[in-house]
Short mmCIF file of C-alpha atoms and ligand atoms in Angstrom, two decimals:
data_model
loop_
_atom_site.label_atom_id
_atom_site.label_comp_id
_atom_site.label_asym_id
_atom_site.label_seq_id
_atom_site.Cartn_x
_atom_site.Cartn_y
_atom_site.Cartn_z
CA MET A 724 11.63 -2.65 -19.33
CA ASN A 725 12.38 -4.34 -16.51
CA LEU A 726 11.42 -7.70 -15.93
CA VAL A 727 10.82 -8.84 -12.76
CA ARG A 728 11.57 -12.45 -11.61
CA GLN A 729 10.52 -14.14 -8.47
CA LEU A 730 13.08 -15.98 -6.03
CA ILE A 731 12.14 -19.41 -4.52
CA ALA A 732 14.71 -21.48 -2.41
CA GLY A 733 17.66 -19.16 -3.47
CA SER A 734 17.06 -19.62 -7.56
CA TRP A 735 15.82 -16.47 -9.75
CA SER A 736 12.97 -18.00 -12.36
CA GLU A 737 9.95 -16.52 -14.12
CA GLY A 738 6.42 -16.81 -12.69
CA GLY A 739 5.01 -19.53 -13.94
CA SER A 740 1.18 -18.53 -13.75
CA GLY A 741 1.15 -17.79 -17.75
CA ARG A 742 -0.54 -14.16 -16.59
CA THR A 743 1.76 -10.66 -16.49
CA VAL A 744 1.49 -7.74 -15.32
CA THR A 745 2.91 -4.53 -17.00
CA VAL A 746 3.71 -1.72 -14.99
CA PHE A 747 3.40 1.95 -16.71
CA ASP A 748 5.39 5.03 -15.62
CA PRO A 749 2.60 7.34 -14.24
CA SER A 750 4.36 10.44 -15.50
CA THR A 751 4.48 9.55 -19.47
CA GLY A 752 2.20 6.20 -19.26
CA ALA A 753 5.26 4.50 -20.96
CA PRO A 754 5.43 0.50 -20.01
CA VAL A 755 8.30 0.34 -17.31
CA SER A 756 8.17 -2.93 -15.99
CA THR A 757 6.52 -6.60 -16.90
CA VAL A 758 5.74 -9.42 -14.46
CA PRO A 759 5.44 -13.00 -15.25
CA VAL A 760 3.18 -13.43 -12.12
CA SER A 761 3.57 -16.61 -9.90
CA SER A 762 1.47 -19.30 -10.00
CA ASP A 763 0.08 -20.80 -6.51
CA ALA A 764 2.48 -23.69 -6.93
CA ASP A 765 5.15 -21.12 -6.76
CA VAL A 766 3.61 -19.54 -4.16
CA LEU A 767 3.61 -23.08 -2.16
CA ALA A 768 7.31 -23.56 -2.92
CA ALA A 769 8.19 -20.77 -1.49
CA VAL A 770 6.30 -21.49 1.31
CA ARG A 771 8.00 -24.75 1.72
CA ALA A 772 10.91 -23.34 1.04
CA ALA A 773 11.09 -20.74 4.07
CA ARG A 774 9.76 -23.41 6.18
CA GLN A 775 12.57 -25.95 5.49
CA ALA A 776 15.03 -22.66 5.50
CA ALA A 777 13.56 -22.37 8.99
CA PRO A 778 15.45 -24.10 11.81
CA GLY A 779 18.97 -22.92 10.00
CA TRP A 780 18.10 -19.54 9.89
CA ALA A 781 16.59 -19.92 13.76
CA GLY A 782 19.69 -21.81 15.11
CA THR A 783 21.81 -18.74 13.60
CA SER A 784 23.14 -16.83 16.39
CA ALA A 785 21.47 -13.17 16.61
CA ALA A 786 24.62 -11.23 16.29
CA GLY A 787 25.16 -13.69 12.81
CA ARG A 788 21.81 -12.56 12.11
CA ALA A 789 22.38 -8.98 12.79
CA ALA A 790 25.48 -9.10 10.73
CA ALA A 791 23.76 -10.27 7.95
CA LEU A 792 21.10 -7.66 8.19
CA ARG A 793 23.91 -4.53 8.30
CA ALA A 794 25.27 -6.15 5.42
CA ALA A 795 22.12 -6.08 3.80
CA ALA A 796 21.55 -2.38 4.34
CA ASP A 797 25.09 -1.30 3.30
CA ALA A 798 23.87 -3.00 0.02
CA VAL A 799 20.52 -1.25 -0.07
CA GLU A 800 22.35 2.18 0.64
CA ARG A 801 25.06 1.92 -1.76
CA ALA A 802 22.20 1.02 -4.54
CA THR A 803 20.07 4.26 -3.51
CA GLY A 804 20.24 6.04 -6.73
CA GLU A 805 19.42 3.14 -8.76
CA LEU A 806 16.06 2.09 -6.55
CA ALA A 807 15.19 5.87 -6.57
CA ALA A 808 14.69 5.97 -10.09
CA LEU A 809 12.78 2.44 -10.38
CA MET A 810 10.37 4.01 -8.05
CA HIS A 811 10.06 7.56 -9.76
CA ALA A 812 9.48 5.01 -12.65
CA GLU A 813 7.09 2.86 -11.36
CA MET A 814 5.22 5.10 -9.07
CA GLY A 815 5.85 8.59 -9.44
CA LYS A 816 7.93 10.05 -6.47
CA PRO A 817 10.12 12.61 -7.20
CA ALA A 818 13.83 11.04 -7.13
CA GLY A 819 15.11 13.49 -4.49
CA GLU A 820 12.02 12.15 -2.22
CA ALA A 821 12.71 8.54 -3.58
CA ALA A 822 16.06 8.84 -2.09
CA GLY A 823 15.25 10.05 1.24
CA SER A 824 12.36 7.26 1.80
CA ILE A 825 15.04 4.83 1.21
CA GLU A 826 17.44 6.00 3.73
CA ALA A 827 14.53 5.80 6.02
CA GLY A 828 14.94 2.11 4.58
CA VAL A 829 18.12 1.81 5.39
CA GLY A 830 18.29 3.22 8.68
CA THR A 831 15.36 0.77 9.74
CA LEU A 832 17.46 -2.30 8.57
CA ARG A 833 20.11 -1.18 10.84
CA GLN A 834 17.79 0.02 13.47
CA TYR A 835 16.77 -3.84 13.68
CA ALA A 836 20.62 -4.94 13.54
CA GLU A 837 21.55 -3.38 16.54
CA LEU A 838 18.08 -4.36 18.53
CA GLY A 839 18.09 -7.87 17.21
CA PRO A 840 20.65 -9.03 19.26
CA VAL A 841 19.46 -7.27 23.01
CA HIS A 842 15.48 -8.88 22.58
CA ARG A 843 15.15 -11.29 24.85
CA GLY A 844 13.26 -12.75 27.66
CA ARG A 845 13.56 -12.19 31.07
CA ALA A 846 13.84 -14.11 34.66
CA LEU A 847 11.12 -14.29 36.67
CA ALA A 848 10.77 -14.41 40.18
CA GLY A 849 9.51 -18.31 40.93
CA ASP A 850 9.69 -20.73 43.87
CA ASP A 851 12.83 -20.80 45.52
CA GLY A 852 15.14 -23.27 44.14
CA ALA A 853 13.39 -23.07 40.78
CA ILE A 854 14.14 -21.21 38.08
CA ASP A 855 11.50 -19.59 36.04
CA LEU A 856 11.86 -17.21 32.49
CA MET A 857 10.30 -16.21 29.95
CA ALA A 858 12.10 -17.32 26.28
CA PHE A 859 11.65 -15.47 22.85
CA GLY A 860 12.07 -17.73 19.76
CA PRO A 861 10.82 -16.93 16.24
CA ARG A 862 7.15 -17.22 14.92
CA GLY A 863 8.51 -19.22 11.87
CA VAL A 864 7.60 -18.28 8.71
CA VAL A 865 6.41 -14.82 8.26
CA ALA A 866 4.62 -13.68 4.80
CA VAL A 867 5.38 -9.95 4.26
CA ILE A 868 2.68 -8.48 1.64
CA THR A 869 3.32 -4.42 1.02
CA PRO A 870 1.79 -1.55 -0.88
CA TRP A 871 3.54 0.84 -3.50
CA ASN A 872 3.61 4.42 -1.84
CA ASP A 873 6.86 3.95 0.17
CA PRO A 874 7.98 0.43 -1.12
CA VAL A 875 11.23 0.36 0.09
CA ALA A 876 10.97 1.55 3.08
CA VAL A 877 7.51 -0.04 4.44
CA ALA A 878 9.53 -3.71 2.98
CA CYS A 879 12.44 -2.81 5.01
CA GLY A 880 10.76 -2.23 8.20
CA LEU A 881 9.03 -6.06 7.92
CA LEU A 882 11.67 -7.95 6.68
CA GLY A 883 14.41 -6.80 9.10
CA ALA A 884 12.18 -7.12 12.23
CA ALA A 885 11.14 -10.56 10.64
CA LEU A 886 14.82 -11.84 10.11
CA VAL A 887 16.73 -10.51 12.86
CA THR A 888 14.11 -12.43 15.05
CA GLY A 889 15.02 -15.96 13.08
CA ASN A 890 12.00 -15.61 11.02
CA THR A 891 12.42 -16.84 7.66
CA VAL A 892 10.06 -14.64 5.08
CA VAL A 893 8.21 -14.89 1.99
CA HIS A 894 7.90 -11.42 0.44
CA LYS A 895 5.23 -10.02 -1.96
CA PRO A 896 5.62 -6.41 -3.12
CA SER A 897 2.85 -4.51 -5.15
CA GLU A 898 2.28 -4.98 -8.48
CA ARG A 899 2.36 -1.12 -8.95
CA THR A 900 6.07 -1.48 -8.01
CA PRO A 901 7.33 -4.93 -9.01
CA ALA A 902 10.91 -4.29 -10.45
CA THR A 903 11.61 -2.07 -7.10
CA GLY A 904 10.73 -4.74 -4.65
CA HIS A 905 12.65 -7.55 -7.05
CA ARG A 906 15.76 -4.96 -6.88
CA LEU A 907 15.82 -4.70 -3.27
CA ALA A 908 15.72 -8.89 -2.82
CA GLU A 909 18.29 -8.91 -5.47
CA LEU A 910 20.34 -6.58 -3.11
CA LEU A 911 19.54 -8.66 0.27
CA ALA A 912 19.29 -12.55 -0.71
CA PRO A 913 22.73 -12.70 -1.16
CA HIS A 914 23.21 -11.92 2.58
CA LEU A 915 21.07 -14.67 3.51
CA PRO A 916 20.87 -18.71 3.18
CA ASP A 917 18.70 -20.35 0.52
CA GLY A 918 15.42 -20.03 1.06
CA VAL A 919 15.46 -17.30 4.15
CA LEU A 920 14.22 -14.94 2.13
CA SER A 921 11.86 -15.91 -1.39
CA LEU A 922 10.34 -13.47 -3.47
CA VAL A 923 6.92 -14.03 -4.99
CA ASN A 924 5.48 -11.45 -8.10
CA GLY A 925 1.45 -10.51 -8.88
CA ASP A 926 -1.23 -8.77 -7.85
CA GLY A 927 -4.05 -9.23 -5.36
CA PRO A 928 -4.74 -13.52 -5.57
CA VAL A 929 -0.94 -13.90 -5.97
CA GLY A 930 -1.41 -12.23 -1.81
CA ALA A 931 -4.07 -14.15 -1.24
CA ALA A 932 -2.46 -17.34 -2.25
CA LEU A 933 0.23 -16.21 0.05
CA ALA A 934 -2.37 -15.35 2.73
CA ALA A 935 -4.15 -18.84 2.66
CA ALA A 936 -0.94 -20.63 3.01
CA GLU A 937 0.51 -22.15 5.64
CA VAL A 938 2.71 -19.66 7.48
CA ASP A 939 2.45 -18.22 10.58
CA VAL A 940 2.44 -15.00 10.61
CA VAL A 941 1.11 -12.45 7.70
CA ALA A 942 2.36 -8.74 8.00
CA HIS A 943 0.36 -7.03 5.82
CA VAL A 944 1.11 -3.00 5.08
CA GLY A 945 -1.84 -1.80 2.37
CA SER A 946 -5.80 -1.03 2.56
CA THR A 947 -8.41 -1.82 5.07
CA ALA A 948 -10.25 -3.98 2.66
CA THR A 949 -7.34 -6.58 2.05
CA GLY A 950 -6.57 -6.38 5.72
CA ARG A 951 -9.90 -7.30 6.46
CA SER A 952 -9.62 -10.32 3.77
CA ILE A 953 -6.00 -11.12 4.95
CA ALA A 954 -7.65 -11.80 8.54
CA ALA A 955 -10.40 -13.43 7.18
CA ALA A 956 -7.47 -16.10 5.84
CA CYS A 957 -5.81 -16.00 8.58
CA ALA A 958 -8.40 -17.39 10.86
CA ARG A 959 -8.72 -20.39 8.80
CA THR A 960 -4.81 -21.14 9.09
CA GLY A 961 -4.34 -19.83 12.48
CA ALA A 962 -1.77 -17.77 11.51
CA LYS A 963 -1.35 -14.21 13.34
CA ALA A 964 -2.57 -11.37 11.34
CA LEU A 965 -0.33 -8.20 11.36
CA LEU A 966 -2.27 -5.33 9.75
CA GLU A 967 -1.43 -1.67 9.35
CA ASN A 968 -4.22 -0.32 7.18
CA GLY A 969 -6.04 2.91 5.39
CA GLY A 970 -6.63 5.79 7.34
CA SER A 971 -8.59 9.16 6.89
CA ASP A 972 -6.53 11.65 9.25
CA PRO A 973 -7.81 14.89 10.66
CA LEU A 974 -6.50 17.94 11.04
CA ILE A 975 -7.83 20.11 13.66
CA VAL A 976 -7.01 23.99 13.27
CA ASP A 977 -7.60 25.57 16.40
CA ALA A 978 -8.88 29.34 16.82
CA GLY A 979 -5.22 31.79 18.07
CA VAL A 980 -3.42 29.97 15.53
CA ASP A 981 -1.43 31.75 12.50
CA PRO A 982 -3.44 30.96 9.83
CA ALA A 983 -0.75 31.07 6.96
CA TRP A 984 1.24 28.88 9.03
CA ALA A 985 -1.42 26.62 9.70
CA ALA A 986 -2.35 26.72 5.84
CA GLY A 987 1.38 25.27 4.92
CA GLN A 988 1.03 22.79 7.65
CA ALA A 989 -2.15 21.41 6.36
CA ALA A 990 -0.74 21.80 2.42
CA THR A 991 2.30 19.36 3.48
CA GLY A 992 -0.12 16.92 5.45
CA ALA A 993 -2.46 17.09 2.24
CA PHE A 994 -0.12 16.92 -1.10
CA ALA A 995 3.12 15.54 0.29
CA ASN A 996 4.04 12.53 -2.13
CA SER A 997 0.86 13.89 -4.20
CA GLY A 998 -1.16 12.50 -0.77
CA GLN A 999 -0.03 8.79 -0.98
CA ILE A 1000 0.82 8.68 2.33
CA CYS A 1001 -1.23 6.40 4.84
CA VAL A 1002 -1.02 9.42 7.56
CA ALA A 1003 -1.64 11.96 4.77
CA VAL A 1004 -3.98 14.94 6.24
CA GLU A 1005 -7.23 13.62 4.70
CA ARG A 1006 -10.02 16.23 6.30
CA ILE A 1007 -9.57 19.55 8.01
CA TYR A 1008 -11.57 20.88 10.89
CA VAL A 1009 -10.93 24.77 11.00
CA HIS A 1010 -12.49 26.99 14.13
CA ARG A 1011 -15.01 30.02 12.31
CA GLU A 1012 -12.55 32.68 13.76
CA VAL A 1013 -9.44 31.91 11.74
CA ALA A 1014 -11.88 29.85 8.68
CA ASP A 1015 -11.72 32.51 5.67
CA ALA A 1016 -7.79 33.69 6.16
CA PHE A 1017 -7.05 29.84 6.54
CA LEU A 1018 -9.17 28.75 3.45
CA ASP A 1019 -7.21 32.34 1.24
CA ALA A 1020 -3.87 31.11 2.45
CA LEU A 1021 -4.45 26.98 1.87
CA ALA A 1022 -6.03 27.86 -1.65
CA ALA A 1023 -2.82 29.92 -2.53
CA GLU A 1024 -0.28 26.82 -0.93
CA ALA A 1025 -2.13 24.34 -3.31
CA ARG A 1026 -1.90 26.68 -6.51
CA ALA A 1027 2.51 27.26 -5.12
CA TRP A 1028 1.98 22.93 -5.21
CA ALA A 1029 0.74 22.52 -8.25
CA ALA A 1030 4.11 23.70 -10.08
CA ARG A 1031 5.75 20.60 -8.23
CA ILE A 1032 3.43 17.98 -7.40
CA GLY A 1033 3.82 14.35 -8.87
CA PRO A 1034 1.53 12.20 -10.28
CA LEU A 1035 -0.65 9.54 -8.71
CA VAL A 1036 0.29 6.10 -9.20
CA ASP A 1037 -2.08 5.24 -11.95
CA THR A 1038 -5.41 6.66 -13.50
CA ARG A 1039 -7.25 3.86 -11.42
CA LEU A 1040 -6.08 5.82 -8.36
CA ARG A 1041 -6.95 8.68 -10.10
CA ASP A 1042 -10.43 7.88 -11.37
CA GLY A 1043 -11.26 6.72 -7.55
CA VAL A 1044 -10.18 10.64 -6.34
CA HIS A 1045 -12.06 12.41 -8.89
CA ALA A 1046 -14.94 10.37 -8.15
CA GLN A 1047 -14.81 11.30 -4.12
CA VAL A 1048 -14.17 15.00 -4.95
CA SER A 1049 -17.03 15.53 -8.08
CA ALA A 1050 -19.20 13.51 -5.28
CA ALA A 1051 -18.56 16.45 -2.88
CA ILE A 1052 -18.91 19.33 -5.17
CA GLU A 1053 -22.20 17.72 -6.24
CA ALA A 1054 -23.15 17.62 -2.54
CA GLY A 1055 -22.39 21.10 -2.26
CA ALA A 1056 -18.69 21.49 -1.90
CA ARG A 1057 -16.64 24.53 -3.44
CA ALA A 1058 -13.41 23.86 -4.90
CA LEU A 1059 -11.05 26.66 -4.27
CA THR A 1060 -8.38 24.99 -6.36
CA GLY A 1061 -7.92 21.93 -8.62
CA GLY A 1062 -10.77 19.23 -8.94
CA ALA A 1063 -10.39 18.75 -12.53
CA VAL A 1064 -8.75 15.65 -14.16
CA PRO A 1065 -6.38 17.42 -16.62
CA ASP A 1066 -5.15 16.76 -20.38
CA GLY A 1067 -2.07 15.31 -21.37
CA PRO A 1068 -0.29 11.82 -20.56
CA GLY A 1069 -0.30 10.19 -17.15
CA ALA A 1070 -2.17 9.96 -13.87
CA PHE A 1071 -1.86 13.31 -12.45
CA TYR A 1072 -3.82 15.84 -10.50
CA PRO A 1073 -4.05 18.80 -9.72
CA PRO A 1074 -3.95 20.04 -5.80
CA THR A 1075 -7.58 20.65 -4.46
CA VAL A 1076 -8.97 22.60 -1.97
CA LEU A 1077 -13.00 21.87 -0.98
CA ALA A 1078 -14.69 24.10 0.70
CA GLY A 1079 -17.89 23.82 2.62
CA CYS A 1080 -17.56 19.61 3.27
CA THR A 1081 -19.73 17.93 5.54
CA ASP A 1082 -19.29 14.68 7.51
CA GLU A 1083 -21.64 12.44 4.82
CA MET A 1084 -19.40 12.93 2.22
CA ALA A 1085 -16.94 10.22 0.81
CA VAL A 1086 -14.08 12.70 1.00
CA MET A 1087 -14.21 13.25 4.77
CA ARG A 1088 -15.13 9.71 5.60
CA GLU A 1089 -13.33 7.56 3.31
CA GLU A 1090 -9.15 7.69 2.68
CA THR A 1091 -9.32 9.43 -0.71
CA PHE A 1092 -5.44 9.15 -1.17
CA GLY A 1093 -4.66 11.67 -3.11
CA PRO A 1094 -3.53 15.46 -3.17
CA VAL A 1095 -7.34 16.79 -1.80
CA ALA A 1096 -7.79 18.98 1.74
CA PRO A 1097 -11.39 18.77 2.41
CA VAL A 1098 -12.72 21.53 4.55
CA MET A 1099 -15.07 22.10 6.95
CA VAL A 1100 -15.62 25.08 9.31
CA VAL A 1101 -16.38 24.24 13.18
CA GLU A 1102 -17.55 26.33 15.98
CA SER A 1103 -15.57 25.45 19.09
CA PHE A 1104 -12.38 23.13 19.88
CA ASP A 1105 -14.94 20.78 21.24
CA GLU A 1106 -16.97 20.27 18.14
CA ALA A 1107 -13.21 19.65 15.82
CA LEU A 1108 -12.21 17.28 18.51
CA LYS A 1109 -15.95 15.33 18.15
CA ARG A 1110 -16.19 15.27 14.73
CA ALA A 1111 -12.41 14.22 14.21
CA ALA A 1112 -12.94 11.23 16.50
CA ASP A 1113 -16.03 10.02 14.58
CA SER A 1114 -14.61 8.17 11.71
CA PRO A 1115 -14.22 4.40 11.05
CA TYR A 1116 -10.39 4.81 11.31
CA GLY A 1117 -8.03 5.56 13.95
CA LEU A 1118 -3.88 5.88 12.21
CA ALA A 1119 -3.33 9.39 13.15
CA ALA A 1120 -4.39 12.54 13.77
CA THR A 1121 -2.92 16.50 13.98
CA VAL A 1122 -3.86 19.64 16.31
CA LEU A 1123 -2.59 22.92 15.61
CA THR A 1124 -3.26 24.98 18.49
CA PRO A 1125 -1.46 27.68 20.78
CA SER A 1126 -3.23 26.23 23.87
CA MET A 1127 -1.52 23.47 26.20
CA SER A 1128 -4.95 22.12 27.32
CA HIS A 1129 -6.34 21.77 23.99
CA ALA A 1130 -3.07 20.15 23.00
CA GLN A 1131 -3.12 17.85 26.53
CA ARG A 1132 -7.20 16.66 25.43
CA ALA A 1133 -6.11 16.38 21.87
CA TRP A 1134 -3.68 13.39 22.62
CA ARG A 1135 -5.94 11.81 25.40
CA GLU A 1136 -9.39 11.68 23.86
CA LEU A 1137 -8.38 11.28 20.18
CA PRO A 1138 -8.54 7.32 18.97
CA ALA A 1139 -5.97 7.30 16.94
CA GLY A 1140 -2.83 5.28 17.26
CA THR A 1141 -0.18 8.54 16.61
CA VAL A 1142 -1.42 12.11 17.62
CA LYS A 1143 0.35 14.74 16.63
CA VAL A 1144 0.32 19.06 18.06
CA ASN A 1145 1.83 21.67 15.79
CA ALA A 1146 3.39 19.55 13.00
CA VAL A 1147 1.90 17.64 10.41
CA PHE A 1148 4.63 15.05 10.40
CA GLY A 1149 7.53 14.13 12.19
CA GLY A 1150 8.36 11.83 15.62
CA ALA A 1151 11.16 10.09 17.35
CA PRO A 1152 12.76 6.82 15.09
CA GLY A 1153 11.18 3.90 16.54
CA GLY A 1154 7.85 4.99 17.77
CA ALA A 1155 5.26 2.66 17.47
CA ALA A 1156 1.79 2.49 17.55
CA HIS A 1157 -1.42 0.71 17.88
CA PRO A 1158 -3.56 1.52 14.37
CA ARG A 1159 -7.07 1.78 15.65
CA LYS A 1160 -10.24 0.69 14.27
CA SER A 1161 -10.32 0.06 10.25
CA SER A 1162 -6.94 1.20 10.34
CA GLY A 1163 -5.37 -2.31 11.58
CA HIS A 1164 -4.25 -3.89 14.70
CA GLY A 1165 -0.57 -4.71 16.00
CA PHE A 1166 2.62 -3.07 15.98
CA GLY A 1167 3.87 -2.53 12.32
CA TYR A 1168 6.79 -0.43 13.85
CA GLY A 1169 9.28 0.06 16.24
CA PRO A 1170 10.92 -2.03 18.47
CA GLU A 1171 7.69 -3.89 19.66
CA LEU A 1172 7.75 -5.22 15.98
CA LEU A 1173 10.38 -7.53 17.24
CA ASP A 1174 7.68 -8.48 19.91
CA GLU A 1175 5.11 -9.19 17.17
CA MET A 1176 7.67 -11.86 15.60
CA THR A 1177 8.76 -13.58 17.96
CA VAL A 1178 6.80 -16.12 20.54
CA THR A 1179 7.10 -16.50 24.11
CA LYS A 1180 7.36 -19.66 25.94
CA ALA A 1181 7.42 -19.74 29.38
CA VAL A 1182 9.55 -22.02 31.24
CA HIS A 1183 9.57 -23.47 34.83
CA ILE A 1184 12.33 -25.59 35.88
CA GLU A 1185 12.49 -27.10 39.24
CA ALA A 1186 15.71 -29.35 40.67
CA PRO A 1187 14.67 -33.48 40.54
CA PRO A 1188 13.62 -34.68 43.83
CA SER A 1189 16.28 -35.51 46.22
CA GLY A 1190 17.46 -39.28 46.45
CA TRP A 1191 18.01 -39.81 42.57
P1 LIG B 526 -3.63 -2.06 -1.06
O1 LIG B 526 -4.00 -3.66 -0.05
O2 LIG B 526 -4.35 -3.09 -2.48
O3 LIG B 526 -2.05 -3.81 -1.75
C1 LIG B 526 -0.99 -3.87 -0.51
C2 LIG B 526 -0.31 -5.51 -1.13
O4 LIG B 526 -1.49 -6.18 -0.57
C3 LIG B 526 -0.32 -5.55 -2.27
O5 LIG B 526 1.02 -6.50 -2.67
C4 LIG B 526 -1.13 -6.40 -3.39
O6 LIG B 526 -0.87 -7.09 -4.51
C5 LIG B 526 -1.48 -7.31 -1.68
N1 LIG B 526 -3.13 -8.03 -1.95
C6 LIG B 526 -3.98 -7.04 -2.70
N2 LIG B 526 -5.69 -7.79 -2.39
C7 LIG B 526 -4.91 -8.90 -1.48
C8 LIG B 526 -5.61 -9.88 -1.03
N3 LIG B 526 -6.85 -10.17 -1.24
N4 LIG B 526 -5.14 -10.89 -0.72
C9 LIG B 526 -3.34 -10.53 -0.19
N5 LIG B 526 -2.81 -9.26 -0.68
C10 LIG B 526 -3.33 -8.64 -1.68
O7 LIG B 526 -2.68 -1.21 -0.85
P2 LIG B 526 -2.05 -0.33 -1.73
O8 LIG B 526 -2.87 -0.18 -2.93
O9 LIG B 526 -1.02 -1.11 -2.07
O10 LIG B 526 -1.66 0.51 -0.38
C11 LIG B 526 -2.37 1.73 0.15
C12 LIG B 526 -2.97 1.17 1.21
O11 LIG B 526 -1.79 1.23 1.83
C13 LIG B 526 -3.82 2.55 1.22
O12 LIG B 526 -4.84 2.36 1.96
C14 LIG B 526 -2.75 3.44 2.89
O13 LIG B 526 -3.44 4.16 3.64
C15 LIG B 526 -2.01 1.99 3.07
N6 LIG B 526 -0.38 1.98 3.84
C16 LIG B 526 -0.52 1.75 5.25
C17 LIG B 526 0.40 2.15 5.89
C18 LIG B 526 0.47 2.07 7.63
O14 LIG B 526 1.71 1.98 8.35
N7 LIG B 526 -0.82 2.13 8.15
C19 LIG B 526 1.69 2.34 5.35
C20 LIG B 526 1.56 2.35 3.60
C21 LIG B 526 0.21 2.24 3.30
#
């Protein structure tokens, strides 16, 4: 059993609230981690330590901070196998996939180590004889609150960007992957001065205490409901809220595509990581011309995925997924595959294809976060675009089409941060986008995340009057 400790001002200890959280292996139901939950006083002590460490870290050269980050990235890389095993045990991701996402996290740390020292202000053209410039500096103390579905890669992005720009950080990993977060902190902290990175542990109330504390930024990746309550907390303290939240990403399957290929794309988008990806395919609009062949091929894909799909993170999420599927079936959708909770241990749920879905169903409107592909047949590309755009979320969208004009319309018209054409996943490293609507706000990735973590100061300097 992994014992998860907190790190405050360079010292490791058990959280002092008197509460514990236990994490169960989603494949077997066996307990894997136990977390003595941090108390409110622990959270405040971590923030105080971060505040005390802030001037020293801000005064460290950008090259020095980058060197620390590079050394930390090397340590994370060396521990890939160990982190992947923890991720697998805590949230069920197959070890090979987990190793891939740790590699992505290491890549992000290294990217920020390179970008940090060249991130800078600019000189302005002011009055003759004056000096005008925009100078950048760290915001101060950053609270980083992260989810479980990609726990290392997501944390590495926010921690790397915050630290390399000279901020100090208090990290609260998800209560569903606490030992993974704990190991990551153990790997990073030896490369940083005491107090520059602190770790507090526990569930929602611990995150809420951290978000309400006197920090300068709260960077949250997680659900929309949590993001909203963090935004409210930030409105009270004046901290900046940086929110990367949930989605209900549409996939449009246009007339003229190969239905078997489109079904392969749809299955990857809906079933990879058991559907537990923020940019998973959550709803599908297929043109009538290819609909029958597409649905047959998608059902076949789902049956093939059933043999290799991992569990959901826990039975709480599985109950929510199954409730959406059952409500859709009750409202008239047809399950072509899946749709039933299997017997046996763990939190498994089968890849599920639902035909005959409508806009009002929660499975089409809300984020499902499970291996479910709900499908609606449409009569035209216009109708597909209109329905795809009509969502409370705006994270990402995919369009499969042989038509360049449809591709152009899709990326221009869809109100989402990311639009992908003819591939459900992919994109150049360093890409960053503004999530729209309920999916959050601010840049959570890419070089632009360095801007989010810095304050800009406009400086105007004139020579003293002559004769002094
Ligand atoms: P969650 O919001 O429930 O939890 C995320 C973190 O917030 C955890 O550390 C949790 O303890 C903490 N938290 C919970 N309640 C809180 C509160 N009231 N105040 C402060 N912190 C609180 O999300 P989750 O279930 O862990 O993650 C899944 C969600 O994350 C999905 O909605 C998914 O789409 C989203 N996600 C988004 C992105 C993105 O880049 N947009 C990436 C990954 C995951």
